[in-house]
mmCIF file of C-alpha atoms in Angstrom:
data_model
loop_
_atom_site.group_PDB
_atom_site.id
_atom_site.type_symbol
_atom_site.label_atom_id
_atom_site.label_comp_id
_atom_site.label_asym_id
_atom_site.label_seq_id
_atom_site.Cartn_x
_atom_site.Cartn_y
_atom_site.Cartn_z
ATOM 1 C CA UNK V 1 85.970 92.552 101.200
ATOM 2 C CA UNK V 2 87.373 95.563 103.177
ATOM 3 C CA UNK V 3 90.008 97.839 100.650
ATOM 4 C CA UNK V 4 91.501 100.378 98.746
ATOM 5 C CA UNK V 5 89.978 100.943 95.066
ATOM 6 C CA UNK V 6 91.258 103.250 92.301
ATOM 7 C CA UNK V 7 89.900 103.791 88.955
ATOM 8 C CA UNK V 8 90.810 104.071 86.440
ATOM 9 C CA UNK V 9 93.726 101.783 86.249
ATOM 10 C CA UNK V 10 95.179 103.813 82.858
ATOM 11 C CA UNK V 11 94.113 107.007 81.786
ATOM 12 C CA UNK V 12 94.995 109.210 79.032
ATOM 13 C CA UNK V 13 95.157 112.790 79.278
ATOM 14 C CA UNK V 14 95.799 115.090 76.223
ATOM 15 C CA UNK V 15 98.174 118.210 76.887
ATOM 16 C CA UNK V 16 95.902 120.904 79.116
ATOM 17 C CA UNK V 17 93.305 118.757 80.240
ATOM 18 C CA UNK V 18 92.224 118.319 84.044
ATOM 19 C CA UNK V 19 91.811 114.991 85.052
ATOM 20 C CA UNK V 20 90.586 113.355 88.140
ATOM 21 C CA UNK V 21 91.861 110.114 89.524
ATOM 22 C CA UNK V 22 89.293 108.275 91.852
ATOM 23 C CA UNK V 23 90.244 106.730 95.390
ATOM 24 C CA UNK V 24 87.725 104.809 97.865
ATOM 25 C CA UNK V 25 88.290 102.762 100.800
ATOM 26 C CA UNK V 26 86.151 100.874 102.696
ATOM 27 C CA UNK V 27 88.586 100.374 105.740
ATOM 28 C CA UNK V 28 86.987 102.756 107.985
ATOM 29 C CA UNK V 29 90.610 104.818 108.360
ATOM 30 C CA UNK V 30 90.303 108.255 109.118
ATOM 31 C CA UNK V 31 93.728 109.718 106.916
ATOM 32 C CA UNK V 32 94.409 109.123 103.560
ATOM 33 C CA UNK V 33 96.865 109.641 101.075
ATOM 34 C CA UNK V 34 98.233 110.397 97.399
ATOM 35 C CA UNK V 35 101.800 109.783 96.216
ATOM 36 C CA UNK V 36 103.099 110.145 92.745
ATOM 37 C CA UNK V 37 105.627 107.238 91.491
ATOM 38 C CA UNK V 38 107.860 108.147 88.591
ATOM 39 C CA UNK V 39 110.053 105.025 86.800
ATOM 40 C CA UNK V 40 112.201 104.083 89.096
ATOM 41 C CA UNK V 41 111.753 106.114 91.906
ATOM 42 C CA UNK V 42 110.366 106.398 95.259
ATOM 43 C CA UNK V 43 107.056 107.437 96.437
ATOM 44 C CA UNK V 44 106.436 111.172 96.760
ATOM 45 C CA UNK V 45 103.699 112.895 98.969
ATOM 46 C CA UNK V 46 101.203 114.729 97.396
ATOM 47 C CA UNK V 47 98.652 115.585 99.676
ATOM 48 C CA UNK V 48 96.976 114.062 102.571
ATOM 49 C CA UNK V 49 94.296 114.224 104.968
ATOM 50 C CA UNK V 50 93.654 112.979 108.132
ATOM 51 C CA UNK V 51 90.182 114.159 108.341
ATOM 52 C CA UNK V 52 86.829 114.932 106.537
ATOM 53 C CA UNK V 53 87.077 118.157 105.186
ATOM 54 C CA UNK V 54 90.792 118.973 105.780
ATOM 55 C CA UNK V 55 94.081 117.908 104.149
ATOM 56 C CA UNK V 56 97.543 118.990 103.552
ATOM 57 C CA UNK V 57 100.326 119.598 101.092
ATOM 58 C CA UNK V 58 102.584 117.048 100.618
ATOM 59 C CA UNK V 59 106.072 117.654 99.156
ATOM 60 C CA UNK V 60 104.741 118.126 95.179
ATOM 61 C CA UNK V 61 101.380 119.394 95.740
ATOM 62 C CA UNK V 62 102.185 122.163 92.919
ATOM 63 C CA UNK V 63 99.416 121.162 90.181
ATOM 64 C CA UNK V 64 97.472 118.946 91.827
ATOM 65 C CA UNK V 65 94.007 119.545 94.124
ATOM 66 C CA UNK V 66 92.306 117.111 96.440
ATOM 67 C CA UNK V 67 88.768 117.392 98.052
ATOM 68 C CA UNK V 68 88.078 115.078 101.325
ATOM 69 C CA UNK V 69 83.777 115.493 101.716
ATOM 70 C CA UNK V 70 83.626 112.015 102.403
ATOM 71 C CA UNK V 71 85.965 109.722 104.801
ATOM 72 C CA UNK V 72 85.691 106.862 102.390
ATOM 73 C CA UNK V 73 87.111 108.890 99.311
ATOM 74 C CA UNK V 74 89.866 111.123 98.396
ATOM 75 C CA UNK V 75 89.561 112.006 94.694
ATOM 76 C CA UNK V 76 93.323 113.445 93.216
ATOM 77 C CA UNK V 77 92.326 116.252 90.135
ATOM 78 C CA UNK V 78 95.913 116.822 88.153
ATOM 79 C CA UNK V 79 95.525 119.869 86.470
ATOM 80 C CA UNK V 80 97.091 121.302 83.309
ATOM 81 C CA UNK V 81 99.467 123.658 85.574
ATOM 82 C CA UNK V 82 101.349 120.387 86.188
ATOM 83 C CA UNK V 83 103.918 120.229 83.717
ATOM 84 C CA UNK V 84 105.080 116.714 83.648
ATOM 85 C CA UNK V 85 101.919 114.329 85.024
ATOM 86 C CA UNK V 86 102.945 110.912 83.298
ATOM 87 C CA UNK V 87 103.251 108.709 85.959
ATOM 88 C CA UNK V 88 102.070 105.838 88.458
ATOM 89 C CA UNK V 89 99.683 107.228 91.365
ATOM 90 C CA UNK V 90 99.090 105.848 94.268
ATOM 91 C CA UNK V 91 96.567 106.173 97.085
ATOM 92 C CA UNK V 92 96.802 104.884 100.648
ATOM 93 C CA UNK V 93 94.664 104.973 103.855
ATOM 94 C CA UNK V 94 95.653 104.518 107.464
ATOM 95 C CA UNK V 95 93.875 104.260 110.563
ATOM 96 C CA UNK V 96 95.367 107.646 111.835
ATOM 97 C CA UNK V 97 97.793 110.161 111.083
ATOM 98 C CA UNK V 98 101.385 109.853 112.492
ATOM 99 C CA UNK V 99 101.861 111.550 115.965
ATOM 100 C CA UNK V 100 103.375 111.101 119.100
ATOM 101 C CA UNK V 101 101.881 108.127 120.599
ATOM 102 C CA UNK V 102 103.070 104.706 121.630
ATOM 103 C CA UNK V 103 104.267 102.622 118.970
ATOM 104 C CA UNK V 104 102.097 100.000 116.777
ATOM 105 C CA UNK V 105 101.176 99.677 113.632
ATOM 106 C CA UNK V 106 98.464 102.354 113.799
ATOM 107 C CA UNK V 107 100.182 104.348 111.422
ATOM 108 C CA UNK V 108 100.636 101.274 108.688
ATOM 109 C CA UNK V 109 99.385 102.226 105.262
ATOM 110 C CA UNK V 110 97.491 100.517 102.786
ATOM 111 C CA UNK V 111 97.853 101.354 99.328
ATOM 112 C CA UNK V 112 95.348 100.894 96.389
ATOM 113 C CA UNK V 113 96.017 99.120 93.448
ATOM 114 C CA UNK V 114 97.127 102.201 92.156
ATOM 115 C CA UNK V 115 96.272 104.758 88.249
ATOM 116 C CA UNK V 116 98.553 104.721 85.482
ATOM 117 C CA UNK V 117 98.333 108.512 83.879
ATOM 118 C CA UNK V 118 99.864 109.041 80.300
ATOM 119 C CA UNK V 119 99.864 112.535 78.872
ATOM 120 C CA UNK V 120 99.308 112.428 75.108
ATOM 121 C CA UNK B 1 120.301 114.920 105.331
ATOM 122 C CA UNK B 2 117.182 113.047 103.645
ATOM 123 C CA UNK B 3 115.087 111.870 106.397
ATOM 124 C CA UNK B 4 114.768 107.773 105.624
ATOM 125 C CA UNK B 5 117.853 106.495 103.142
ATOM 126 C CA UNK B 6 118.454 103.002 101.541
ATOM 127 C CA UNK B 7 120.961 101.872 99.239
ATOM 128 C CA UNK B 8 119.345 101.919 95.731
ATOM 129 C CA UNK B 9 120.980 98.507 94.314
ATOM 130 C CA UNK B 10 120.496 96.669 92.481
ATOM 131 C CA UNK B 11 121.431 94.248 95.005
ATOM 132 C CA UNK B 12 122.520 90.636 93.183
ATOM 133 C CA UNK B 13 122.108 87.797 95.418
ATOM 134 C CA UNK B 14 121.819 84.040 94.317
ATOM 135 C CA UNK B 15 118.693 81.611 94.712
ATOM 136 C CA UNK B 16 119.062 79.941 98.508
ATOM 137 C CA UNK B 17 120.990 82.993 100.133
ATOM 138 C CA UNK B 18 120.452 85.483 102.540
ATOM 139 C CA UNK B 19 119.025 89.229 101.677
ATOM 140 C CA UNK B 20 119.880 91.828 103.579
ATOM 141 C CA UNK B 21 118.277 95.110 103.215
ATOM 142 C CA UNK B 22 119.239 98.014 105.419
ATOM 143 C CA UNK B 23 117.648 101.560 106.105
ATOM 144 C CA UNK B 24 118.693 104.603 108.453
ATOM 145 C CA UNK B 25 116.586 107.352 109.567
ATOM 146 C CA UNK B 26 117.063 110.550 110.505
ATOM 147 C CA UNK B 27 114.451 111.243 113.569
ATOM 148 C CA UNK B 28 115.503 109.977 116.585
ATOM 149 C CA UNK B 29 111.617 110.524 117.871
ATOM 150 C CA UNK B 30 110.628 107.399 115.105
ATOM 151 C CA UNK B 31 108.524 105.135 116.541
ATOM 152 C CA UNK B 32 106.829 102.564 114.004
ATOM 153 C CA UNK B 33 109.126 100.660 110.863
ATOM 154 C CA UNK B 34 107.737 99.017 107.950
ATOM 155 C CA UNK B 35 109.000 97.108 105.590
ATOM 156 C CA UNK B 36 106.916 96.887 102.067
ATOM 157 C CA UNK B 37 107.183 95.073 99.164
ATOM 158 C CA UNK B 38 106.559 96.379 95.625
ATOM 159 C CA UNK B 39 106.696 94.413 92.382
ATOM 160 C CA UNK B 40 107.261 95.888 89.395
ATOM 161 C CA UNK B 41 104.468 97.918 88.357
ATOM 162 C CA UNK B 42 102.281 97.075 91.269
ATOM 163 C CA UNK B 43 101.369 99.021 94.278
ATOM 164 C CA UNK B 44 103.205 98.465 97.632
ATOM 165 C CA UNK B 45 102.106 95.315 99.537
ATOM 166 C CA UNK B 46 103.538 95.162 103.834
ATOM 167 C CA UNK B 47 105.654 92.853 104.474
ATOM 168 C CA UNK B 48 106.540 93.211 108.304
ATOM 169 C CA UNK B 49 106.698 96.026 110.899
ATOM 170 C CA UNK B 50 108.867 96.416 114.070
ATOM 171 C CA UNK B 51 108.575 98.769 117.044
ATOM 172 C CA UNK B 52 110.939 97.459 120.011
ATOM 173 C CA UNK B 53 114.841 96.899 119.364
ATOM 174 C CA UNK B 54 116.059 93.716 118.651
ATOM 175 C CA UNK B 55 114.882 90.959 115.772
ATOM 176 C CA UNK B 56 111.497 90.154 114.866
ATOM 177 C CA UNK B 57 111.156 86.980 112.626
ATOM 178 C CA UNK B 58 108.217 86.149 110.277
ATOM 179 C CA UNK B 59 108.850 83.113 108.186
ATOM 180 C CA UNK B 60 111.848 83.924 105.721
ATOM 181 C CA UNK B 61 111.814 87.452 107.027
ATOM 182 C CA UNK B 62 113.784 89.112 110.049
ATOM 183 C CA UNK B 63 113.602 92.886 110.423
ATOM 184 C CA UNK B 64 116.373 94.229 113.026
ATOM 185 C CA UNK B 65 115.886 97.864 114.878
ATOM 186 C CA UNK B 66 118.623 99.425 116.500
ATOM 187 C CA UNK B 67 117.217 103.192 117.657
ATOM 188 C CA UNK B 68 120.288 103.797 119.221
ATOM 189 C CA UNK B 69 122.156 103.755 115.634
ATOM 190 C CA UNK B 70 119.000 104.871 114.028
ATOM 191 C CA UNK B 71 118.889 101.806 111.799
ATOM 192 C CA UNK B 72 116.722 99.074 110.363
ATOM 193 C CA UNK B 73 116.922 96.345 108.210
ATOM 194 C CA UNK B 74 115.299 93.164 106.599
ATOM 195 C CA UNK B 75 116.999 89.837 106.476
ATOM 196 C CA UNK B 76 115.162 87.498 103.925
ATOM 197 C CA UNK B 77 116.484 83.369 104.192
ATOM 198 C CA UNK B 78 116.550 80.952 101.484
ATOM 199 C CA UNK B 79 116.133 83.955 98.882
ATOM 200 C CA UNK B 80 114.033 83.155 95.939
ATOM 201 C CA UNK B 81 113.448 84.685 92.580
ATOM 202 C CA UNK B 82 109.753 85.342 93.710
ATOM 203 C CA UNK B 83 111.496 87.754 96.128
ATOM 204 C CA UNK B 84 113.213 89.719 93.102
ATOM 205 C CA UNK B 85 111.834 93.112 93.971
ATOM 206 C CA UNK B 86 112.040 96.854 95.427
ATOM 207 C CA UNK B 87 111.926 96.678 99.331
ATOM 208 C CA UNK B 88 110.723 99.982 100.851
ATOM 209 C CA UNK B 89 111.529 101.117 104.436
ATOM 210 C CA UNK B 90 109.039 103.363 106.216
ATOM 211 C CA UNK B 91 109.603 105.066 109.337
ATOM 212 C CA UNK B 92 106.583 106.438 111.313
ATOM 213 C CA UNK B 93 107.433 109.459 113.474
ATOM 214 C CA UNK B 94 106.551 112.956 112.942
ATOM 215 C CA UNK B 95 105.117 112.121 110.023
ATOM 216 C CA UNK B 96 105.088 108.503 107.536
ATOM 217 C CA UNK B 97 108.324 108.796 105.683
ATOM 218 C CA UNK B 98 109.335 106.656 102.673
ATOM 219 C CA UNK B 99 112.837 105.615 101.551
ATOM 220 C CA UNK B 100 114.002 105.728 97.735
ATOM 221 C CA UNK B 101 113.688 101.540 98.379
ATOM 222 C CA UNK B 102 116.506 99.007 97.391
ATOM 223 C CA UNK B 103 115.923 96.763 94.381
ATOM 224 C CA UNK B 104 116.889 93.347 94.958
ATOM 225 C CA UNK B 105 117.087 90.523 92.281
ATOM 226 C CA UNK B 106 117.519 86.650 92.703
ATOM 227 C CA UNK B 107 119.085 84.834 90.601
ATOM 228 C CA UNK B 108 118.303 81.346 89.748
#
């Protein structure tokens, strides 16, 4: 079965611990991506990348680091320097990145089940 | 101007009627729309894309494109409660942009 995986589904972080949240796909899609989920609220971009070994900052990257040394995994570290990390995380992967090209689903993402953090 | 908007809701409709979910964007070089689906504590799940102006039906689900108006929506017929959930609009452009999403509830 082709997919998106992320483990753990909940994990529990005391106050000033790093944590990393796991993300594989077996899709064979070249960009991935991390969004953070709060109650209530829309996705927001964390980082992405659209290729091995490079990525970008998404709109609330403060606190959080990514690494991209494989293309079937994009591991999401939160760190202690973010303040408020209780929430619903989400990775996605798409075939490629958006760009000027002709229209299609190309750019259609598919998310994981997604990691429920709670900061003790 | 944020750059993909959708009313929030909730939007109320009863069991058997129509749905209609609407999104505007804010670059005029968009190319690709999505619609997703997200239940309540569950990751995002596609429901339909468009590309060319007009209607595209799937089943219960129509999603309309206008790119003159910059605007997109979803239609869903013969609503059900199984359809009680937030609807997200994505716009691929520039970059993959996600709207707030509009949470819609059927009641029985």
């Amino acid at each position: 079965d082709g997919g998106i995986t992320q483990s753990p589904k909940y994990l529990f972080r005391k106050e000033g611990q790093n944590v990393t949240l796991s993300c594989e796909q077996n899709l064979n899609h070249d960009a991935m991506y991390w969004y953070r989920q709060d109650p209530g609220q829309g996705l927001r971009l964390i980082y992405y990348s659209q290729i091995v070994n490079d990525f970008q900052k998404g709109d609330i990257a403060e606190g959080y680091s990514v690494s991209r040394e494989k293309k079937e995994s994009f591991p999401l570290t939160v760190t202690s320097a973010q303040k408020n990390p209780t929430a619903f995380y989400l990775c996605a992967s798409s075939i490629g990145a958006p760009g000027p090209r002709e229209p299609s689903s190309y750019n259609e993402q598919f998310f994981g089940p997604g990691t429920r953090l709670t900061v003790l | 101007q944020k750059e993909v908007e959708q009313n929030s809701g909730p939007l109320s409709v009863p069991e058997g009627a129509i749905a209609s979910l609407n999104c505007t964007y804010s670059d005029r070089g968009s190319q690709s729309f999505f619609w997703y689906r997200q239940y309540s504590g569950k990751s995002p799940e596609l429901i339909m894309f468009i590309y060319s102006n007009g209607d595209k039906e799937d089943g219960r689900f129509t999603a309309q494109l206008n790119k003159a108006s910059q605007y997109v929506s979803l239609l869903i017929r013969d609503s059900q409660p199984s359809d009680s959930a937030t609807y997200l609009c994505a716009v691929s452009g520039q970059n993959f942009v996600f709207g707030p999403g509009t949470r819609l509830s059927v009641l029985p």
